[in-house]
PDB file of C-alpha atoms in Angstrom:
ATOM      1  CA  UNK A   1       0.000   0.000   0.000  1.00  0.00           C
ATOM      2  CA  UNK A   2       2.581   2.353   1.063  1.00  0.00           C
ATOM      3  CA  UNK A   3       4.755   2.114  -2.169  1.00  0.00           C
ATOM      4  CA  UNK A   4       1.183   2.666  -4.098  1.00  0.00           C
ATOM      5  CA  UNK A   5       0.624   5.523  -2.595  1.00  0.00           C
ATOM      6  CA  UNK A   6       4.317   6.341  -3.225  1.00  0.00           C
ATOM      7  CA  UNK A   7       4.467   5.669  -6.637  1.00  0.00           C
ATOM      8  CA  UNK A   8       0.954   8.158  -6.471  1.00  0.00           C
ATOM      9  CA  UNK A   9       2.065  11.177  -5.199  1.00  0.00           C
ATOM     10  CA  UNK A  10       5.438  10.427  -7.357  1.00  0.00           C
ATOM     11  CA  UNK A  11       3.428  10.334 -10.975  1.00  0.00           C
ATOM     12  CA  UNK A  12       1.037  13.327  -9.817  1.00  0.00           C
ATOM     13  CA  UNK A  13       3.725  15.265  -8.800  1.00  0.00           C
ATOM     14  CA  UNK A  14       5.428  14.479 -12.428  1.00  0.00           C
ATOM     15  CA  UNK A  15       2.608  15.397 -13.781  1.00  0.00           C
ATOM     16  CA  UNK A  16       2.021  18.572 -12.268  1.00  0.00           C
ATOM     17  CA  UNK A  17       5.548  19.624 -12.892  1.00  0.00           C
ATOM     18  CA  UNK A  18       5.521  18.829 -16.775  1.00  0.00           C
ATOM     19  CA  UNK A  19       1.640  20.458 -16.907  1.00  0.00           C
ATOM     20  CA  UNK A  20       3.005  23.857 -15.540  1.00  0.00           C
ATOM     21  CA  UNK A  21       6.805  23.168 -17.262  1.00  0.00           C
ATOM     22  CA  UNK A  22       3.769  23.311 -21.038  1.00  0.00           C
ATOM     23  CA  UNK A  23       2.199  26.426 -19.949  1.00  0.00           C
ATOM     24  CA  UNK A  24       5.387  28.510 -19.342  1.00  0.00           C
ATOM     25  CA  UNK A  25       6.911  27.145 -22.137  1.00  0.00           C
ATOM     26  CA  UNK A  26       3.690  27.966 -24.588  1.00  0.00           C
ATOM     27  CA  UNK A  27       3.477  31.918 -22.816  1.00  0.00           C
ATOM     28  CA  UNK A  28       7.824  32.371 -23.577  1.00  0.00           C
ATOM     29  CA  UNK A  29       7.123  31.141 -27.154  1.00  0.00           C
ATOM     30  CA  UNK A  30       4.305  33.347 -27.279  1.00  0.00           C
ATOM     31  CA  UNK A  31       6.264  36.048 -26.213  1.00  0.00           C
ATOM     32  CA  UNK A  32       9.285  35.106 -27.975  1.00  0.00           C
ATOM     33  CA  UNK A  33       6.899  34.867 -31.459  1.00  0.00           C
ATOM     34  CA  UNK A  34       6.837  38.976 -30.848  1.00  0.00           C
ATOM     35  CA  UNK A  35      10.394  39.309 -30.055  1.00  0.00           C
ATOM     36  CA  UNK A  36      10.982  37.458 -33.105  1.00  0.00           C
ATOM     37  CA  UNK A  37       8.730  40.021 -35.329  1.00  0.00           C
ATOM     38  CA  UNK A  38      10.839  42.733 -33.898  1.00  0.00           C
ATOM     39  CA  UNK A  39      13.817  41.988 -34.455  1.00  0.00           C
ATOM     40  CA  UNK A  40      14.798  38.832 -36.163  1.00  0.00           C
ATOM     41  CA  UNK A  41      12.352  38.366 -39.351  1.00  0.00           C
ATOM     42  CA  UNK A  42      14.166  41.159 -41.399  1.00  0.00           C
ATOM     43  CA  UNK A  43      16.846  38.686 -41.953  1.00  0.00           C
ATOM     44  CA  UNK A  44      15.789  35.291 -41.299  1.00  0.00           C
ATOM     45  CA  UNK A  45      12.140  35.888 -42.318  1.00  0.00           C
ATOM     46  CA  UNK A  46       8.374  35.130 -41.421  1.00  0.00           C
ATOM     47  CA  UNK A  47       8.790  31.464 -41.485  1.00  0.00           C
ATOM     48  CA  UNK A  48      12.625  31.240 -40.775  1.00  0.00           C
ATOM     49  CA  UNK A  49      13.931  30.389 -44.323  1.00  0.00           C
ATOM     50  CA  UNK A  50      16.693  33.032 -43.989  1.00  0.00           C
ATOM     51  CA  UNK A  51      18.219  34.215 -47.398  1.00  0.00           C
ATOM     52  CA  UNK A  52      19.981  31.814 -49.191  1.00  0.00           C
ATOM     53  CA  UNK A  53      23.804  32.256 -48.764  1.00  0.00           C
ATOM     54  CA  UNK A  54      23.398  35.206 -46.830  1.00  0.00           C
ATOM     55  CA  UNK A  55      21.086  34.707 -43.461  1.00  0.00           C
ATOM     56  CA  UNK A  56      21.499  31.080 -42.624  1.00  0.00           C
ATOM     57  CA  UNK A  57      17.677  29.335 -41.892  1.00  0.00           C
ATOM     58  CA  UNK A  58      16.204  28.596 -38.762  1.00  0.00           C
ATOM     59  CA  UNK A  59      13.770  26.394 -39.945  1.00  0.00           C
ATOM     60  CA  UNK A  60      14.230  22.676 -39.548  1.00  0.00           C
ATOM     61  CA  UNK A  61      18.029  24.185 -38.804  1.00  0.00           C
ATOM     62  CA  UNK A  62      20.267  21.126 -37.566  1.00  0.00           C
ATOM     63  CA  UNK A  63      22.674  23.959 -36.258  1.00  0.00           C
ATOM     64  CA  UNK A  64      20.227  25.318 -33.752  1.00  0.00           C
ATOM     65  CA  UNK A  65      19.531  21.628 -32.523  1.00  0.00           C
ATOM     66  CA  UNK A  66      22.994  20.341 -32.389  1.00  0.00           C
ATOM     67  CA  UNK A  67      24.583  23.517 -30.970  1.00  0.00           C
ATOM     68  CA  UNK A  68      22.091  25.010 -28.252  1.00  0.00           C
ATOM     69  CA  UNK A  69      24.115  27.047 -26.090  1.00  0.00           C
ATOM     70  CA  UNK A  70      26.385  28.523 -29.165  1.00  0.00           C
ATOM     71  CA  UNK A  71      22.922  29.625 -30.655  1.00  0.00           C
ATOM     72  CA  UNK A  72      22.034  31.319 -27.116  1.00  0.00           C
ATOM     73  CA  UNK A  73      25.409  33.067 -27.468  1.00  0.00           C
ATOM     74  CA  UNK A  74      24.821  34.279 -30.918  1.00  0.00           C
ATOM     75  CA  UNK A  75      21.896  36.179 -30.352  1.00  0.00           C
ATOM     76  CA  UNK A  76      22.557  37.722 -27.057  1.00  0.00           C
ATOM     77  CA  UNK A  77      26.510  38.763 -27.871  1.00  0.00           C
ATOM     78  CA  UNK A  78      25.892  38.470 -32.039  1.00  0.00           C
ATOM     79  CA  UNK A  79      28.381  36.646 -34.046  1.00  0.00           C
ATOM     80  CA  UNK A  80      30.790  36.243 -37.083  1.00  0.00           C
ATOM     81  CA  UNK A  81      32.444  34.153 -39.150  1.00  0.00           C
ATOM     82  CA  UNK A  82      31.626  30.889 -40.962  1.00  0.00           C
ATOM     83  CA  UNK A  83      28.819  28.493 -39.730  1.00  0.00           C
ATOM     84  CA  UNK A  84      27.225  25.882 -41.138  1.00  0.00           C
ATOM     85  CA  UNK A  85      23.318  24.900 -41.325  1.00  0.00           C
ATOM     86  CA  UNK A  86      21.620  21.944 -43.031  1.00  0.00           C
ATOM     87  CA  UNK A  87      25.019  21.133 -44.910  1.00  0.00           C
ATOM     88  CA  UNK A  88      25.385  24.908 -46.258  1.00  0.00           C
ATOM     89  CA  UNK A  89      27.767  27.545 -45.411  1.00  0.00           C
ATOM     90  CA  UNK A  90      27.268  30.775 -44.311  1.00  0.00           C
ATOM     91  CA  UNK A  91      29.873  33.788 -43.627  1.00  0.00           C
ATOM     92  CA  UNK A  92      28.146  36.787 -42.549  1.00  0.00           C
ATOM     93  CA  UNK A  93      27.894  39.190 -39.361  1.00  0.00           C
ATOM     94  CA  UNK A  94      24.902  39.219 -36.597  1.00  0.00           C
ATOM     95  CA  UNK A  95      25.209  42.082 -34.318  1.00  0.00           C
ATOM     96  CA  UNK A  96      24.175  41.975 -31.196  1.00  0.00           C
ATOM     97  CA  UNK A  97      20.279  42.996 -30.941  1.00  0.00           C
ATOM     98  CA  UNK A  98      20.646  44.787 -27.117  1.00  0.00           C
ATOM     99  CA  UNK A  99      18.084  42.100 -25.776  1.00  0.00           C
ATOM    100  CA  UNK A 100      17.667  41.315 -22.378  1.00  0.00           C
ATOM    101  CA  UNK A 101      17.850  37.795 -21.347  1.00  0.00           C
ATOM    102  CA  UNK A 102      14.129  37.121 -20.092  1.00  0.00           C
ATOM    103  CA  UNK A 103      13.636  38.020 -24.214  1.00  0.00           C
ATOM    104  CA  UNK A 104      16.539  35.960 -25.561  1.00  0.00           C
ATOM    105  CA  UNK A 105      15.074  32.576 -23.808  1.00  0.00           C
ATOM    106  CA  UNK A 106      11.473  33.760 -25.090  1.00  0.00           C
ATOM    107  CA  UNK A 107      12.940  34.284 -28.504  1.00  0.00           C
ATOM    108  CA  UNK A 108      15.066  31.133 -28.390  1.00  0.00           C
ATOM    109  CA  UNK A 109      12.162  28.849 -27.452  1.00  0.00           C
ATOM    110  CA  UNK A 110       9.986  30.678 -30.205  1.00  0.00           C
ATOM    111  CA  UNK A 111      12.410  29.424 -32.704  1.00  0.00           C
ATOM    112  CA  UNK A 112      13.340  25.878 -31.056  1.00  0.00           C
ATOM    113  CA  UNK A 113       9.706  25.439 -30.908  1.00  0.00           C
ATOM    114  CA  UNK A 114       8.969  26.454 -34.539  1.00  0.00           C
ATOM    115  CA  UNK A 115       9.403  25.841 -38.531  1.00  0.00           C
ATOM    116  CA  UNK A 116      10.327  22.005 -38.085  1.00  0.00           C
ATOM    117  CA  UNK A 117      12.430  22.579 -35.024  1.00  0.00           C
ATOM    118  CA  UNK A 118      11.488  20.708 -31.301  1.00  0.00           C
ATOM    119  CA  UNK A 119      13.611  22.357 -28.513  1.00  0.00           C
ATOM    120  CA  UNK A 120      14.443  19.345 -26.441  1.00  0.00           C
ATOM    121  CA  UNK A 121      13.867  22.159 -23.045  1.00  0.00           C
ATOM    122  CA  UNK A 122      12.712  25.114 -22.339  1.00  0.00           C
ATOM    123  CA  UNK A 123      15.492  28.053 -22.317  1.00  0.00           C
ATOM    124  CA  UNK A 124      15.738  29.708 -19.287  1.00  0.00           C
ATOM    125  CA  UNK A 125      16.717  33.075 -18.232  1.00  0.00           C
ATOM    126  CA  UNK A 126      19.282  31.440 -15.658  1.00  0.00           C
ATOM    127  CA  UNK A 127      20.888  29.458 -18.518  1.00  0.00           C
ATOM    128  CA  UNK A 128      20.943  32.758 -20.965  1.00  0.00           C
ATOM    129  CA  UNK A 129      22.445  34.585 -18.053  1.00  0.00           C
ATOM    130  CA  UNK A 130      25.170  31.783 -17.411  1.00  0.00           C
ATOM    131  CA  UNK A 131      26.461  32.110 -21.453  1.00  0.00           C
ATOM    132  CA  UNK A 132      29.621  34.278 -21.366  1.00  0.00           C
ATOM    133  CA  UNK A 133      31.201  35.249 -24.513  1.00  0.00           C
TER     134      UNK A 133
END
């Protein structure tokens, strides 16, 4: 009886956790969805395509997936230099967009959440603030 109720309070406490874990996570990308309209769609555009040799994509980006906190870094310090996404090369500048870090995880689970992509967890404003350039 005792590990029933255990294993109870164990799976409703999960559950709980994960239920609030979904509606944070759905109000950041929501929030992050406007951050992105602000600043980020000029170059990578409305459905995260990006420009073809120019502004690498975001969509269904195997980057973004495979190299989480170097993506966090980009956007909150900018970047330079070659990268490559989905097997193409880019060499371009991002300067740094002056955004906070509450907005950098909203913006960063907007776009690991969007276009093809399926963050793996929620970005945090603790693990924004811990990147260092």
């Amino acid at each position: 009886m005792k590990f029933f109720i255990s294993s109870y309070l164990i799976i409703v406490s999960c559950l709980a956790y994960f239920l609030f874990q979904d509606k944070e996570l759905q109000e950041s990308i929501q929030r992050g969805k406007d951050i992105y309209s602000d600043f980020c769609v000029t170059c990578h555009l409305e459905t995260g395509e990006g420009v073809a040799y120019t502004y690498p994509p975001l969509a269904d980006s195997d980057y973004l997936m495979n190299n989480r906190e170097a993506s966090i870094q980009g956007v909150k310090y900018g970047r330079m230099g070659e990268l490559t996404v989905n097997g193409v090369t880019y060499n371009n500048t991002m300067m740094p967009l002056g955004l906070e870090d509450d907005e950098i995880a909203d913006v960063m689970n907007y776009v690991l959440n969007s276009w093809g992509n399926s963050g793996a967890k929620m970005v945090t404003v603790q693990e924004v603030n811990s990147i260092v350039k």
